[in-house]
Amino acid sequence: MAMRLRLDARAWSRSRFATSAAMEVLGVLRHRGRHPAAHAREWHARALRALSPGQRALLEALVPADHSYTPDFLTPVPRPGESMPEVAARIAATPEEEVDYQLDIAIRGRRVWPDVLALHRSEAAYERWRRPMPPALATVAREGGAAVATAAATAMEALFASVLAPDWPRVRAVLDADIGNRADRMAAHGAAAVLDDLGERMRWTGTELVLERAYSGIIDWADEGVLFVPVTTHTGPVLFAAERPHTPVLFYRARGIGALGERPAGPAESALTGLVGVTRAALLTTLDAPASTAELSRRTGWSNATVSYHLGILLRAGLVDRHRRGRVVRYARTDLGTALAVDRRYGLPARRRST
């Protein structure tokens, strides 16, 4: 049994890589604190403290630890430069019928769709694969799919802001490094070198990607290619999201996630955070090179408005300055900002000087 994703030479030429803050959130939820990576376990511990009981229960109902299916509306197709608040807005705006259809797929007792049933060996096998309706989801689902999408979006944005956002620049660095590594390998060895080691239970035949599953089907609408998305919180087989007519997305485990378990000196990091706040500390330590508001928004996952607000405070404090080049305004740390960002008492460990 397998899902077969048709990927001919034309579709491959249009394929690309992207990142997904929403998928990082789902990885934290799925493993319930038992993730093999230290950074994901730490994020889950933070989430337990940060989320309200209702938000946590709803997200855990939508992202089960003991079932392979998670509704695709929680991870919309990534767009370049999109911040988590913008992703959350798209989740909340998911059409009600799309949310209901995706809940129907895996929840026992809801509507059975012939096209979904056809993927399984038999109706009995399909019913065994489905799972009971969790009480926390049932409560919201009674109000309809739109209510589920809105509540899920609010909870996911809250989790990202309170848990992942302070570490997001470091996460983006790992994800960008993974993408860069695969691009280099493709240039040197061809597409097969990229695809062959993406993850378990997947192989490329030269014309299609074959993903082993408990059901079978064909994804034949990848005319605009496939999005390959590295995720630092993912483990196990490559996951896919494929709802016609959207671009199919494949999620795989990023390389180099061990770096996320290597924390900067804890007391120093907390000192800088205590001095200027979590958001401004993250922006200050991210500005190793001048960057625009839009660039910082992409790196951190915060909206342009949030980044602009906090940069304004850093600017008035003399920790950053700004320079216009054409239509683009870039921010850079001042000497004082750099001293705080790299001083052992306040921020990142100072770079070792050669003698």
GROMACS .gro file of C-alpha atoms in nm:
model
  355
    1MET     CA    1   0.000   0.000   0.000
    2ALA     CA    2   0.139   0.339  -0.095
    3MET     CA    3   0.060   0.691  -0.207
    4ARG     CA    4   0.220   0.768  -0.544
    5LEU     CA    5   0.306   1.126  -0.625
    6ARG     CA    6   0.367   1.174  -0.996
    7LEU     CA    7   0.681   1.383  -1.041
    8ASP     CA    8   0.805   1.399  -1.398
    9ALA     CA    9   1.097   1.612  -1.519
   10ARG     CA   10   0.876   1.918  -1.577
   11ALA     CA   11   0.718   1.897  -1.231
   12TRP     CA   12   1.057   1.845  -1.070
   13SER     CA   13   1.193   2.155  -1.246
   14ARG     CA   14   0.917   2.360  -1.083
   15SER     CA   15   0.962   2.210  -0.735
   16ARG     CA   16   1.117   2.416  -0.459
   17PHE     CA   17   1.193   2.429  -0.090
   18ALA     CA   18   1.010   2.627   0.178
   19THR     CA   19   0.976   2.650   0.556
   20SER     CA   20   0.665   2.616   0.772
   21ALA     CA   21   0.626   2.761   1.121
   22ALA     CA   22   0.290   2.585   1.147
   23MET     CA   23   0.449   2.245   1.093
   24GLU     CA   24   0.705   2.315   1.368
   25VAL     CA   25   0.413   2.382   1.603
   26LEU     CA   26   0.244   2.055   1.505
   27GLY     CA   27   0.565   1.860   1.570
   28VAL     CA   28   0.578   1.995   1.925
   29LEU     CA   29   0.220   1.885   1.984
   30ARG     CA   30   0.240   1.541   1.825
   31HIS     CA   31   0.516   1.404   2.047
   32ARG     CA   32   0.371   1.526   2.380
   33GLY     CA   33   0.711   1.589   2.537
   34ARG     CA   34   0.861   1.255   2.424
   35HIS     CA   35   1.042   1.392   2.122
   36PRO     CA   36   1.399   1.259   2.081
   37ALA     CA   37   1.532   1.612   2.025
   38ALA     CA   38   1.600   1.827   2.332
   39HIS     CA   39   1.476   2.150   2.177
   40ALA     CA   40   1.135   1.999   2.096
   41ARG     CA   41   1.096   1.862   2.451
   42GLU     CA   42   1.180   2.206   2.588
   43TRP     CA   43   0.922   2.368   2.360
   44HIS     CA   44   0.657   2.123   2.477
   45ALA     CA   45   0.735   2.203   2.840
   46ARG     CA   46   0.694   2.573   2.763
   47ALA     CA   47   0.365   2.503   2.582
   48LEU     CA   48   0.224   2.329   2.890
   49ARG     CA   49   0.283   2.649   3.086
   50ALA     CA   50   0.178   2.894   2.815
   51LEU     CA   51  -0.144   2.752   2.669
   52SER     CA   52  -0.481   2.758   2.841
   53PRO     CA   53  -0.626   2.411   2.916
   54GLY     CA   54  -0.888   2.459   2.646
   55GLN     CA   55  -0.634   2.556   2.379
   56ARG     CA   56  -0.409   2.268   2.466
   57ALA     CA   57  -0.696   2.015   2.463
   58LEU     CA   58  -0.820   2.134   2.123
   59LEU     CA   59  -0.476   2.122   1.962
   60GLU     CA   60  -0.403   1.778   2.104
   61ALA     CA   61  -0.740   1.659   1.972
   62LEU     CA   62  -0.653   1.786   1.624
   63VAL     CA   63  -0.291   1.659   1.639
   64PRO     CA   64  -0.314   1.310   1.793
   65ALA     CA   65  -0.006   1.133   1.927
   66ASP     CA   66  -0.141   0.791   1.829
   67HIS     CA   67  -0.277   0.845   1.478
   68SER     CA   68  -0.106   0.925   1.149
   69TYR     CA   69  -0.357   1.177   1.015
   70THR     CA   70  -0.365   1.547   1.098
   71PRO     CA   71  -0.603   1.780   0.910
   72ASP     CA   72  -0.420   1.962   0.632
   73PHE     CA   73  -0.589   2.296   0.703
   74LEU     CA   74  -0.355   2.332   1.004
   75THR     CA   75  -0.054   2.354   0.770
   76PRO     CA   76  -0.151   2.566   0.467
   77VAL     CA   77   0.086   2.561   0.171
   78PRO     CA   78   0.382   2.781   0.278
   79ARG     CA   79   0.430   3.120   0.114
   80PRO     CA   80   0.762   3.307   0.096
   81GLY     CA   81   0.815   3.560   0.371
   82GLU     CA   82   0.496   3.477   0.559
   83SER     CA   83   0.492   3.536   0.935
   84MET     CA   84   0.310   3.312   1.183
   85PRO     CA   85   0.028   3.566   1.237
   86GLU     CA   86  -0.030   3.564   0.861
   87VAL     CA   87  -0.031   3.183   0.858
   88ALA     CA   88  -0.280   3.183   1.145
   89ALA     CA   89  -0.505   3.420   0.951
   90ARG     CA   90  -0.506   3.178   0.657
   91ILE     CA   91  -0.586   2.885   0.887
   92ALA     CA   92  -0.878   3.078   1.035
   93ALA     CA   93  -1.005   3.163   0.686
   94THR     CA   94  -1.016   2.800   0.568
   95PRO     CA   95  -1.355   2.736   0.402
   96GLU     CA   96  -1.592   2.560   0.640
   97GLU     CA   97  -1.662   2.276   0.399
   98GLU     CA   98  -1.288   2.207   0.366
   99VAL     CA   99  -1.246   2.183   0.744
  100ASP     CA  100  -1.551   1.956   0.777
  101TYR     CA  101  -1.425   1.729   0.497
  102GLN     CA  102  -1.086   1.688   0.664
  103LEU     CA  103  -1.244   1.614   1.002
  104ASP     CA  104  -1.471   1.359   0.834
  105ILE     CA  105  -1.169   1.173   0.693
  106ALA     CA  106  -1.032   1.043   1.023
  107ILE     CA  107  -1.307   1.084   1.284
  108ARG     CA  108  -1.526   0.779   1.341
  109GLY     CA  109  -1.899   0.846   1.323
  110ARG     CA  110  -1.871   1.141   1.085
  111ARG     CA  111  -1.960   1.133   0.716
  112VAL     CA  112  -1.791   0.870   0.497
  113TRP     CA  113  -1.671   1.011   0.165
  114PRO     CA  114  -1.652   0.760  -0.123
  115ASP     CA  115  -1.320   0.899  -0.251
  116VAL     CA  116  -1.160   0.851   0.092
  117LEU     CA  117  -1.311   0.506   0.142
  118ALA     CA  118  -1.170   0.402  -0.197
  119LEU     CA  119  -0.814   0.453  -0.069
  120HIS     CA  120  -0.855   0.167   0.182
  121ARG     CA  121  -0.873  -0.211   0.139
  122SER     CA  122  -1.227  -0.229   0.272
  123GLU     CA  123  -1.488  -0.036   0.466
  124ALA     CA  124  -1.397  -0.235   0.777
  125ALA     CA  125  -1.029  -0.147   0.735
  126TYR     CA  126  -1.122   0.219   0.695
  127GLU     CA  127  -1.331   0.217   1.012
  128ARG     CA  128  -1.047   0.058   1.205
  129TRP     CA  129  -0.815   0.330   1.078
  130ARG     CA  130  -1.044   0.612   1.190
  131ARG     CA  131  -1.036   0.731   1.551
  132PRO     CA  132  -1.302   0.832   1.803
  133MET     CA  133  -1.410   1.194   1.828
  134PRO     CA  134  -1.211   1.360   2.112
  135PRO     CA  135  -1.439   1.548   2.355
  136ALA     CA  136  -1.244   1.875   2.321
  137LEU     CA  137  -1.291   1.868   1.943
  138ALA     CA  138  -1.656   1.763   1.964
  139THR     CA  139  -1.737   2.070   2.173
  140VAL     CA  140  -1.606   2.310   1.909
  141ALA     CA  141  -1.710   2.103   1.605
  142ARG     CA  142  -2.076   2.133   1.706
  143GLU     CA  143  -2.047   2.499   1.600
  144GLY     CA  144  -1.915   2.399   1.256
  145GLY     CA  145  -1.587   2.382   1.069
  146ALA     CA  146  -1.535   2.758   1.070
  147ALA     CA  147  -1.537   2.762   1.450
  148VAL     CA  148  -1.280   2.480   1.458
  149ALA     CA  149  -1.051   2.666   1.216
  150THR     CA  150  -1.074   2.992   1.411
  151ALA     CA  151  -1.010   2.831   1.749
  152ALA     CA  152  -0.719   2.624   1.614
  153ALA     CA  153  -0.560   2.927   1.450
  154THR     CA  154  -0.580   3.128   1.772
  155ALA     CA  155  -0.425   2.848   1.975
  156MET     CA  156  -0.145   2.782   1.724
  157GLU     CA  157  -0.054   3.150   1.707
  158ALA     CA  158  -0.048   3.170   2.087
  159LEU     CA  159   0.178   2.865   2.108
  160PHE     CA  160   0.419   3.003   1.849
  161ALA     CA  161   0.437   3.348   2.007
  162SER     CA  162   0.498   3.224   2.361
  163VAL     CA  163   0.708   2.915   2.287
  164LEU     CA  164   0.887   2.914   1.950
  165ALA     CA  165   0.929   3.283   1.871
  166PRO     CA  166   1.232   3.346   2.098
  167ASP     CA  167   1.419   3.061   1.925
  168TRP     CA  168   1.290   3.122   1.573
  169PRO     CA  169   1.606   3.291   1.437
  170ARG     CA  170   1.808   2.986   1.537
  171VAL     CA  171   1.546   2.752   1.388
  172ARG     CA  172   1.550   2.944   1.060
  173ALA     CA  173   1.928   2.917   1.049
  174VAL     CA  174   1.904   2.536   1.076
  175LEU     CA  175   1.629   2.516   0.813
  176ASP     CA  176   1.813   2.747   0.572
  177ALA     CA  177   2.130   2.540   0.618
  178ASP     CA  178   1.941   2.221   0.534
  179ILE     CA  179   1.797   2.375   0.219
  180GLY     CA  180   2.137   2.511   0.118
  181ASN     CA  181   2.300   2.172   0.172
  182ARG     CA  182   2.044   1.996  -0.047
  183ALA     CA  183   2.074   2.259  -0.318
  184ASP     CA  184   2.450   2.206  -0.324
  185ARG     CA  185   2.407   1.829  -0.341
  186MET     CA  186   2.157   1.859  -0.625
  187ALA     CA  187   2.397   2.081  -0.820
  188ALA     CA  188   2.678   1.830  -0.769
  189HIS     CA  189   2.494   1.497  -0.795
  190GLY     CA  190   2.147   1.553  -0.940
  191ALA     CA  191   1.793   1.527  -0.805
  192ALA     CA  192   1.827   1.167  -0.686
  193ALA     CA  193   2.088   1.274  -0.430
  194VAL     CA  194   1.832   1.511  -0.276
  195LEU     CA  195   1.535   1.278  -0.273
  196ASP     CA  196   1.692   0.948  -0.175
  197ASP     CA  197   1.765   1.044   0.186
  198LEU     CA  198   1.468   1.262   0.273
  199GLY     CA  199   1.327   1.007   0.515
  200GLU     CA  200   1.187   0.663   0.586
  201ARG     CA  201   0.930   0.478   0.377
  202MET     CA  202   0.977   0.690   0.068
  203ARG     CA  203   1.154   0.623  -0.261
  204TRP     CA  204   1.180   0.790  -0.598
  205THR     CA  205   1.139   0.576  -0.909
  206GLY     CA  206   1.245   0.848  -1.151
  207THR     CA  207   0.886   0.934  -1.242
  208GLU     CA  208   0.708   0.933  -0.907
  209LEU     CA  209   0.763   0.953  -0.533
  210VAL     CA  210   0.630   0.645  -0.354
  211LEU     CA  211   0.528   0.689   0.011
  212GLU     CA  212   0.442   0.370   0.197
  213ARG     CA  213   0.112   0.403   0.383
  214ALA     CA  214  -0.180   0.196   0.515
  215TYR     CA  215  -0.383   0.310   0.212
  216SER     CA  216  -0.323   0.369  -0.158
  217GLY     CA  217  -0.380   0.653  -0.398
  218ILE     CA  218  -0.231   0.867  -0.672
  219ILE     CA  219  -0.143   1.237  -0.648
  220ASP     CA  220  -0.136   1.349  -1.009
  221TRP     CA  221  -0.183   1.726  -0.989
  222ALA     CA  222   0.177   1.834  -0.916
  223ASP     CA  223   0.191   2.034  -1.240
  224GLU     CA  224   0.352   2.324  -1.056
  225GLY     CA  225   0.591   2.093  -0.875
  226VAL     CA  226   0.618   1.994  -0.511
  227LEU     CA  227   0.713   2.193  -0.203
  228PHE     CA  228   0.981   2.022   0.009
  229VAL     CA  229   0.968   2.149   0.367
  230PRO     CA  230   1.234   2.067   0.629
  231VAL     CA  231   1.102   2.056   0.987
  232THR     CA  232   1.314   2.045   1.303
  233THR     CA  233   1.037   1.880   1.509
  234HIS     CA  234   0.955   1.603   1.262
  235THR     CA  235   1.050   1.238   1.313
  236GLY     CA  236   0.971   0.923   1.120
  237PRO     CA  237   0.842   0.884   0.764
  238VAL     CA  238   0.807   1.175   0.526
  239LEU     CA  239   0.464   1.335   0.569
  240PHE     CA  240   0.259   1.477   0.285
  241ALA     CA  241  -0.027   1.722   0.246
  242ALA     CA  242  -0.213   1.691  -0.081
  243GLU     CA  243  -0.555   1.842  -0.134
  244ARG     CA  244  -0.651   1.918  -0.493
  245PRO     CA  245  -0.583   2.176  -0.639
  246HIS     CA  246  -0.316   2.291  -0.390
  247THR     CA  247   0.052   2.225  -0.453
  248PRO     CA  248   0.150   1.896  -0.282
  249VAL     CA  249   0.379   1.945   0.017
  250LEU     CA  250   0.629   1.696   0.161
  251PHE     CA  251   0.754   1.747   0.518
  252TYR     CA  252   1.079   1.583   0.623
  253ARG     CA  253   1.324   1.589   0.914
  254ALA     CA  254   1.577   1.871   0.882
  255ARG     CA  255   1.948   1.805   0.914
  256GLY     CA  256   2.157   1.964   1.189
  257ILE     CA  257   1.888   1.995   1.457
  258GLY     CA  258   2.142   1.907   1.725
  259ALA     CA  259   2.253   2.270   1.713
  260LEU     CA  260   1.916   2.371   1.860
  261GLY     CA  261   1.993   2.174   2.174
  262GLU     CA  262   2.310   2.376   2.224
  263ARG     CA  263   2.182   2.670   2.422
  264PRO     CA  264   2.374   2.997   2.445
  265ALA     CA  265   2.496   3.054   2.800
  266GLY     CA  266   2.170   3.044   2.992
  267PRO     CA  267   2.233   3.320   3.250
  268ALA     CA  268   2.367   3.549   2.980
  269GLU     CA  269   2.073   3.492   2.752
  270SER     CA  270   1.824   3.554   3.031
  271ALA     CA  271   2.009   3.870   3.134
  272LEU     CA  272   1.969   4.026   2.789
  273THR     CA  273   1.605   3.915   2.780
  274GLY     CA  274   1.547   4.069   3.121
  275LEU     CA  275   1.709   4.392   3.008
  276VAL     CA  276   1.523   4.453   2.681
  277GLY     CA  277   1.250   4.184   2.664
  278VAL     CA  278   1.222   3.857   2.470
  279THR     CA  279   1.126   4.004   2.133
  280ARG     CA  280   1.382   4.285   2.131
  281ALA     CA  281   1.654   4.049   2.255
  282ALA     CA  282   1.580   3.811   1.967
  283LEU     CA  283   1.587   4.095   1.714
  284LEU     CA  284   1.911   4.234   1.855
  285THR     CA  285   2.089   3.899   1.844
  286THR     CA  286   1.953   3.830   1.494
  287LEU     CA  287   2.106   4.148   1.349
  288ASP     CA  288   2.452   4.002   1.280
  289ALA     CA  289   2.417   4.168   0.940
  290PRO     CA  290   2.198   4.464   0.839
  291ALA     CA  291   1.844   4.360   0.752
  292SER     CA  292   1.513   4.516   0.654
  293THR     CA  293   1.190   4.482   0.848
  294ALA     CA  294   1.064   4.229   0.593
  295GLU     CA  295   1.382   4.021   0.621
  296LEU     CA  296   1.361   4.019   1.000
  297SER     CA  297   0.994   3.921   0.980
  298ARG     CA  298   1.085   3.619   0.767
  299ARG     CA  299   1.364   3.515   1.004
  300THR     CA  300   1.168   3.553   1.326
  301GLY     CA  301   0.814   3.458   1.222
  302TRP     CA  302   0.672   3.781   1.364
  303SER     CA  303   0.458   4.018   1.159
  304ASN     CA  304   0.610   4.326   0.993
  305ALA     CA  305   0.416   4.545   1.235
  306THR     CA  306   0.555   4.363   1.541
  307VAL     CA  307   0.912   4.380   1.410
  308SER     CA  308   0.876   4.748   1.318
  309TYR     CA  309   0.738   4.837   1.662
  310HIS     CA  310   1.023   4.673   1.851
  311LEU     CA  311   1.288   4.805   1.613
  312GLY     CA  312   1.155   5.153   1.687
  313ILE     CA  313   1.218   5.100   2.058
  314LEU     CA  314   1.570   4.966   1.992
  315LEU     CA  315   1.634   5.265   1.764
  316ARG     CA  316   1.529   5.517   2.029
  317ALA     CA  317   1.748   5.335   2.284
  318GLY     CA  318   2.050   5.370   2.056
  319LEU     CA  319   2.092   4.992   2.016
  320VAL     CA  320   2.027   4.993   1.640
  321ASP     CA  321   2.040   5.250   1.363
  322ARG     CA  322   1.892   5.250   1.013
  323HIS     CA  323   2.006   5.340   0.664
  324ARG     CA  324   1.804   5.378   0.346
  325ARG     CA  325   1.930   5.240   0.018
  326GLY     CA  326   1.684   5.312  -0.259
  327ARG     CA  327   1.343   5.206  -0.139
  328VAL     CA  328   1.476   4.964   0.127
  329VAL     CA  329   1.551   5.063   0.487
  330ARG     CA  330   1.792   4.834   0.667
  331TYR     CA  331   1.863   4.817   1.038
  332ALA     CA  332   2.198   4.739   1.195
  333ARG     CA  333   2.326   4.712   1.551
  334THR     CA  334   2.515   5.007   1.688
  335ASP     CA  335   2.838   4.956   1.882
  336LEU     CA  336   2.633   4.962   2.201
  337GLY     CA  337   2.386   4.708   2.062
  338THR     CA  338   2.668   4.480   1.952
  339ALA     CA  339   2.835   4.508   2.291
  340LEU     CA  340   2.515   4.391   2.458
  341ALA     CA  341   2.448   4.116   2.203
  342VAL     CA  342   2.792   3.957   2.231
  343ASP     CA  343   2.890   4.041   2.589
  344ARG     CA  344   2.892   3.729   2.809
  345ARG     CA  345   2.702   3.908   3.082
  346TYR     CA  346   2.408   3.996   2.859
  347GLY     CA  347   2.388   3.809   2.530
  348LEU     CA  348   2.560   3.566   2.302
  349PRO     CA  349   2.906   3.437   2.392
  350ALA     CA  350   3.177   3.673   2.272
  351ARG     CA  351   3.375   3.548   1.972
  352ARG     CA  352   3.719   3.417   2.057
  353ARG     CA  353   3.992   3.649   1.937
  354SER     CA  354   4.302   3.509   1.774
  355THR     CA  355   4.635   3.596   1.936
   0.00000   0.00000   0.00000
